[in-house]
Coordinates of C-alpha atoms and ligand atoms in Angstrom, one line a residue:
M1 CA 13.4 -8.9 4.2
L2 CA 11.6 -6.9 1.6
Y3 CA 12.1 -8.6 -1.8
K4 CA 9.6 -6.8 -4.0
S5 CA 8.2 -3.4 -3.2
R6 CA 4.8 -2.0 -4.0
I7 CA 4.2 0.9 -6.4
M8 CA 1.1 2.9 -6.8
P9 CA -1.3 1.2 -9.2
R10 CA -1.4 2.9 -12.6
E11 CA -5.2 3.3 -12.4
L12 CA -5.0 5.1 -9.1
Q13 CA -2.3 7.4 -10.4
I14 CA -4.4 8.3 -13.4
Y15 CA -7.5 9.0 -11.4
Q16 CA -5.4 11.2 -9.0
Y17 CA -4.1 13.2 -11.9
L18 CA -7.5 13.5 -13.5
N19 CA -9.1 14.6 -10.3
L20 CA -7.1 17.8 -10.4
R21 CA -7.6 18.5 -14.1
V22 CA -11.2 17.6 -14.8
K23 CA -14.5 17.3 -12.9
L24 CA -15.0 13.6 -12.2
S25 CA -18.5 12.2 -12.0
G26 CA -19.8 11.1 -8.6
K27 CA -19.2 7.5 -9.6
E28 CA -15.6 8.2 -10.6
R29 CA -14.9 10.1 -7.4
K30 CA -16.2 7.1 -5.4
H31 CA -14.0 4.8 -7.5
L32 CA -11.0 7.0 -6.8
F33 CA -11.8 7.0 -3.1
N34 CA -12.0 3.2 -3.0
L35 CA -8.8 2.8 -4.9
Q36 CA -7.1 5.3 -2.6
K37 CA -8.4 3.6 0.5
G38 CA -7.4 0.2 -0.7
Y39 CA -3.9 1.4 -1.5
E40 CA -3.5 3.1 1.9
G41 CA -4.5 -0.1 3.6
E42 CA -1.9 -2.0 1.7
L43 CA 0.8 0.5 2.6
Q44 CA -0.3 0.3 6.2
F45 CA 0.1 -3.5 6.2
D46 CA 3.5 -3.0 4.5
S47 CA 4.7 -0.9 7.4
L48 CA 3.7 -3.8 9.8
T49 CA 5.4 -6.6 7.7
A50 CA 8.5 -4.4 7.5
T51 CA 9.0 -5.0 11.2
I52 CA 9.4 -8.8 10.8
R53 CA 12.9 -9.6 12.0
S54 CA 13.0 -13.3 11.2
D55 CA 14.4 -14.7 8.0
C56 CA 11.7 -14.3 5.3
L57 CA 11.1 -12.8 1.8
I58 CA 8.3 -10.3 1.4
L59 CA 6.8 -9.8 -2.0
N60 CA 4.3 -7.0 -2.2
D61 CA 1.7 -6.7 -5.0
L62 CA 2.0 -9.6 -7.4
L63 CA -0.2 -10.0 -10.5
L64 CA 0.2 -13.6 -11.7
S65 CA -1.3 -16.0 -14.2
N66 CA -1.9 -19.7 -14.2
N67 CA -3.5 -21.3 -17.2
R68 CA -4.7 -17.9 -18.4
N69 CA -6.4 -17.2 -15.1
I70 CA -5.0 -13.9 -13.8
F71 CA -4.9 -13.4 -10.0
Q72 CA -3.6 -10.7 -7.8
I73 CA -1.9 -11.0 -4.4
D74 CA -1.6 -8.0 -2.1
T75 CA 1.2 -9.5 0.0
L76 CA 3.1 -12.8 -0.2
I77 CA 5.5 -13.7 2.5
I78 CA 7.8 -16.7 2.0
L79 CA 8.9 -18.2 5.3
P80 CA 11.2 -21.2 5.7
D81 CA 8.3 -23.7 5.9
T82 CA 5.2 -21.7 4.7
V83 CA 4.1 -19.3 2.0
Y84 CA 1.6 -16.8 3.4
L85 CA -0.8 -15.1 1.0
F86 CA -2.5 -12.0 2.4
E87 CA -5.5 -10.1 1.0
V88 CA -5.7 -6.7 2.6
K89 CA -9.0 -5.0 3.2
N90 CA -9.3 -1.5 4.5
F91 CA -13.0 -1.7 5.5
E92 CA -14.2 0.8 8.1
G93 CA -17.1 0.6 10.4
D94 CA -19.5 -2.2 11.5
Y95 CA -20.1 -5.2 9.4
F96 CA -21.7 -8.6 10.1
Y97 CA -21.2 -12.0 8.7
D98 CA -24.2 -14.2 7.9
S99 CA -24.4 -17.4 5.9
D100 CA -21.1 -16.9 4.1
R101 CA -22.1 -13.3 3.2
L102 CA -20.7 -10.0 4.4
Y103 CA -23.0 -7.0 5.1
T104 CA -22.5 -3.5 6.2
Q105 CA -24.3 -2.8 9.5
V106 CA -25.4 0.6 8.1
P107 CA -29.0 0.3 6.8
P108 CA -30.1 -1.0 4.4
N109 CA -27.5 -3.7 5.4
S110 CA -26.1 -3.9 1.9
E111 CA -24.1 -6.9 1.0
V112 CA -20.5 -6.4 0.0
N113 CA -18.3 -8.7 -2.0
N114 CA -17.2 -11.5 0.2
P115 CA -13.4 -11.3 0.1
L116 CA -13.2 -15.0 0.9
I117 CA -14.3 -15.9 -2.6
Q118 CA -11.4 -13.9 -4.1
L119 CA -9.0 -15.3 -1.5
H120 CA -10.0 -18.9 -2.2
R121 CA -9.5 -18.4 -5.9
S122 CA -6.1 -16.7 -5.5
E123 CA -5.0 -19.5 -3.1
S124 CA -6.1 -22.2 -5.5
L125 CA -4.3 -20.6 -8.5
L126 CA -1.2 -19.9 -6.4
R127 CA -1.1 -23.6 -5.2
Q128 CA -1.3 -24.8 -8.8
L129 CA 1.4 -22.3 -9.9
L130 CA 3.8 -23.3 -7.0
H131 CA 3.2 -26.9 -7.8
N132 CA 4.2 -26.3 -11.4
L133 CA 7.3 -24.5 -10.2
G134 CA 8.2 -27.6 -8.1
C135 CA 7.6 -25.9 -4.8
K136 CA 6.2 -28.1 -1.9
L137 CA 5.8 -25.4 0.8
T138 CA 2.5 -25.2 2.6
I139 CA 0.3 -22.3 1.6
Q140 CA -1.7 -20.3 4.2
A141 CA -4.1 -17.7 2.9
L142 CA -5.6 -14.9 5.1
I143 CA -7.6 -11.8 4.9
V144 CA -6.2 -8.9 6.9
F145 CA -8.7 -6.3 8.0
I146 CA -6.2 -3.5 8.5
N147 CA -8.4 -0.7 9.7
P148 CA -8.6 -0.3 13.5
E149 CA -12.1 1.1 13.1
F150 CA -13.4 -2.1 11.6
T151 CA -15.7 -4.5 13.5
L152 CA -17.1 -7.8 12.2
Y153 CA -20.0 -9.2 14.1
Q154 CA -20.9 -12.9 14.0
T155 CA -17.4 -13.8 12.8
P156 CA -17.2 -17.6 12.5
I157 CA -14.1 -18.7 14.4
N158 CA -12.9 -21.0 11.6
K159 CA -12.6 -18.3 8.9
P160 CA -9.1 -17.2 7.8
F161 CA -9.6 -13.6 9.0
L162 CA -7.1 -11.5 10.8
L163 CA -9.0 -8.8 12.6
P164 CA -7.3 -5.5 13.6
G165 CA -6.5 -6.6 17.1
Q166 CA -4.9 -9.9 16.0
I167 CA -2.5 -8.7 13.3
N168 CA 0.5 -7.8 15.5
R169 CA 0.2 -11.1 17.5
F170 CA 0.0 -13.0 14.3
L171 CA 3.1 -11.4 12.9
Q172 CA 4.9 -12.1 16.2
K173 CA 3.9 -15.8 15.9
V174 CA 5.2 -16.2 12.4
Q175 CA 8.6 -15.0 13.3
S176 CA 9.1 -17.4 16.2
T177 CA 10.8 -19.9 13.9
S178 CA 14.6 -20.2 13.9
Q179 CA 14.8 -21.8 10.5
K180 CA 16.6 -20.0 7.7
I181 CA 15.7 -19.0 4.1
T182 CA 17.7 -21.0 1.6
N183 CA 18.6 -20.5 -2.1
E184 CA 15.5 -22.5 -3.0
H185 CA 13.3 -19.9 -1.4
K186 CA 15.1 -17.2 -3.2
T187 CA 14.8 -19.0 -6.5
L188 CA 11.0 -19.3 -5.9
A189 CA 10.8 -15.5 -5.1
N190 CA 12.8 -14.7 -8.3
Q191 CA 10.5 -16.9 -10.4
L192 CA 7.4 -15.2 -9.0
I193 CA 8.9 -11.8 -9.7
S194 CA 9.8 -12.7 -13.2
L195 CA 6.2 -14.0 -13.8
H196 CA 4.7 -10.7 -12.4
I197 CA 2.5 -9.0 -15.0
Q198 CA 3.4 -5.3 -15.1
D199 CA 0.3 -3.9 -16.8
P200 CA -3.1 -5.4 -15.8
P201 CA -4.8 -6.5 -19.0
L202 CA -8.2 -6.1 -17.6
Y203 CA -7.7 -2.4 -16.7
I204 CA -10.3 -0.2 -18.3
P205 CA -9.2 3.5 -18.2
P206 CA -11.7 6.2 -17.6
S207 CA -12.5 8.1 -20.8
Y208 CA -10.9 11.5 -21.1
Q209 CA -9.7 13.8 -23.9
Y210 CA -6.7 16.1 -24.0
H211 CA -8.7 19.2 -24.6
D212 CA -11.1 18.5 -21.7
L213 CA -8.3 18.6 -19.1
K214 CA -7.3 21.8 -17.4
K215 CA -3.7 22.8 -18.3
G216 CA -1.2 24.3 -15.9
N217 CA 1.3 23.5 -13.2
I218 CA -0.1 21.8 -10.1
C219 CA 1.5 22.3 -6.7
R220 CA 2.9 19.0 -5.4
N221 CA 2.0 19.9 -1.9
C222 CA -1.5 21.4 -2.0
G223 CA -2.8 20.8 -5.5
S224 CA -3.2 24.5 -6.4
Y225 CA -2.6 25.9 -9.8
E226 CA -1.2 29.1 -8.4
I227 CA 2.4 28.6 -9.3
T228 CA 4.8 31.4 -10.2
V229 CA 8.2 31.0 -11.7
K230 CA 11.1 32.8 -10.1
G231 CA 14.4 32.0 -11.9
T232 CA 15.1 28.3 -11.5
K233 CA 12.5 27.9 -8.8
C234 CA 8.7 27.7 -8.8
I235 CA 6.7 29.0 -5.8
C236 CA 3.1 28.1 -4.9
K237 CA 1.2 31.2 -4.0
S238 CA -1.3 29.2 -2.0
C239 CA 1.0 27.3 0.4
G240 CA 4.5 28.7 -0.3
E241 CA 5.9 25.3 -1.5
K242 CA 9.1 25.8 -3.5
E243 CA 10.1 23.4 -6.2
L244 CA 12.9 23.5 -8.8
S245 CA 11.5 24.3 -12.3
E246 CA 13.3 21.3 -13.6
D247 CA 11.6 19.0 -11.1
L248 CA 8.2 20.6 -11.9
I249 CA 8.8 20.1 -15.6
M250 CA 9.7 16.4 -15.2
R251 CA 6.7 15.9 -13.1
N252 CA 4.6 17.3 -15.9
V253 CA 6.3 15.0 -18.4
K254 CA 5.6 11.9 -16.4
E255 CA 2.0 12.9 -15.8
L256 CA 1.4 13.6 -19.5
M257 CA 3.1 10.4 -20.6
L258 CA 0.9 8.4 -18.2
L259 CA -2.3 10.1 -19.2
F260 CA -1.5 10.1 -22.9
P261 CA 1.1 7.3 -23.7
E262 CA 0.8 8.0 -27.4
M263 CA 1.8 11.6 -27.1
I264 CA 5.1 12.7 -28.5
I265 CA 7.0 14.8 -26.0
T266 CA 8.5 18.0 -27.4
T267 CA 9.3 21.4 -25.9
N268 CA 6.0 22.7 -27.3
T269 CA 3.8 19.9 -25.9
I270 CA 5.1 20.5 -22.4
F271 CA 4.9 24.3 -22.9
E272 CA 1.2 23.9 -23.8
W273 CA 0.5 21.4 -21.0
C274 CA 2.1 23.8 -18.4
D275 CA -0.3 26.5 -19.8
K276 CA 2.7 28.5 -21.1
V277 CA 3.9 29.5 -17.7
L278 CA 7.4 28.1 -18.0
P279 CA 9.9 29.5 -20.5
K280 CA 10.4 27.3 -23.5
R281 CA 14.2 27.6 -23.0
T282 CA 14.0 26.1 -19.5
I283 CA 11.7 23.3 -20.8
G284 CA 14.0 22.5 -23.7
R285 CA 17.1 22.4 -21.5
T286 CA 15.4 20.2 -18.9
L287 CA 14.1 17.7 -21.5
K288 CA 17.6 17.5 -23.0
R289 CA 19.2 16.8 -19.6
H290 CA 16.7 14.1 -18.4
M291 CA 15.6 12.4 -21.6
N292 CA 17.0 11.2 -24.9
C293 CA 16.7 13.6 -27.8
K294 CA 15.5 12.1 -31.0
G295 CA 15.2 13.7 -34.5
E296 CA 16.3 17.1 -35.7
H297 CA 14.9 20.6 -35.9
Q298 CA 11.1 20.6 -36.1
W299 CA 11.1 16.8 -35.6
R300 CA 13.0 17.0 -32.4
H301 CA 11.3 15.1 -29.6
Y302 CA 12.2 13.4 -26.3
E303 CA 12.0 9.8 -25.0
F304 CA 13.1 8.0 -21.8
Ligands
ZN401 ZN1 0.7 24.7 -2.8

């Protein structure tokens, strides 16, 4: 049973927005690609764990802290007798393992961060945290290589790896128990959710300025700026996607608030952000309907 769902990481969302409004550097584009790929791998694993039919609690994406050491868990599954911790990797292509190091097969055989180091750290910190919470369940930590196009040569048999061809069988095996989840398991899950850190403190945003970003409405389907307003609807000239003006305005509000959390939302700020395409009247009406209006006259602004 899904107990905590995954949401798109703030950093990825910001990079996705920026990618359509400013020219990212090669390094930033690569970072966006890696974030995107990692997130897609996690979603793919979520779709597999969602098929588990036995009694369990699935907590996706936890950021926890133990003695000021912050650690992240991609997927945690609480089963009646074991807590499984999964680190999901969406590596693609040929890799090989040598002397506790991981290399890509592509020349010049560059070394990549060994995910085992991160896994051992998370496992150790989770064990301490669960101990402090009075939980005596066994912990099993595994790295899931989710991409079917991934091959790892020279894999030592004793490493906690789940290779693409083993994932389904592993998930079948874990659900073979007939034991049930109790209130104690649920209490543990609730404790972990309450300890989850919403905003990663180590997150360093890319640097960008309001005036550097391209203004305008972006099609939710194809990313084009070619949007025309027809009554209460907006139509994309590139792909024909239709969207209610109201929805488009609120998408812009959310984007602006994520990119510039300090910005005060008014009819004018949204009018400028949309590159003056939508009538101020429609913007004002939409903000009033979906947000709380604060202040009077020229000080009027909107908050959630
Ligand atoms: Zn479009």
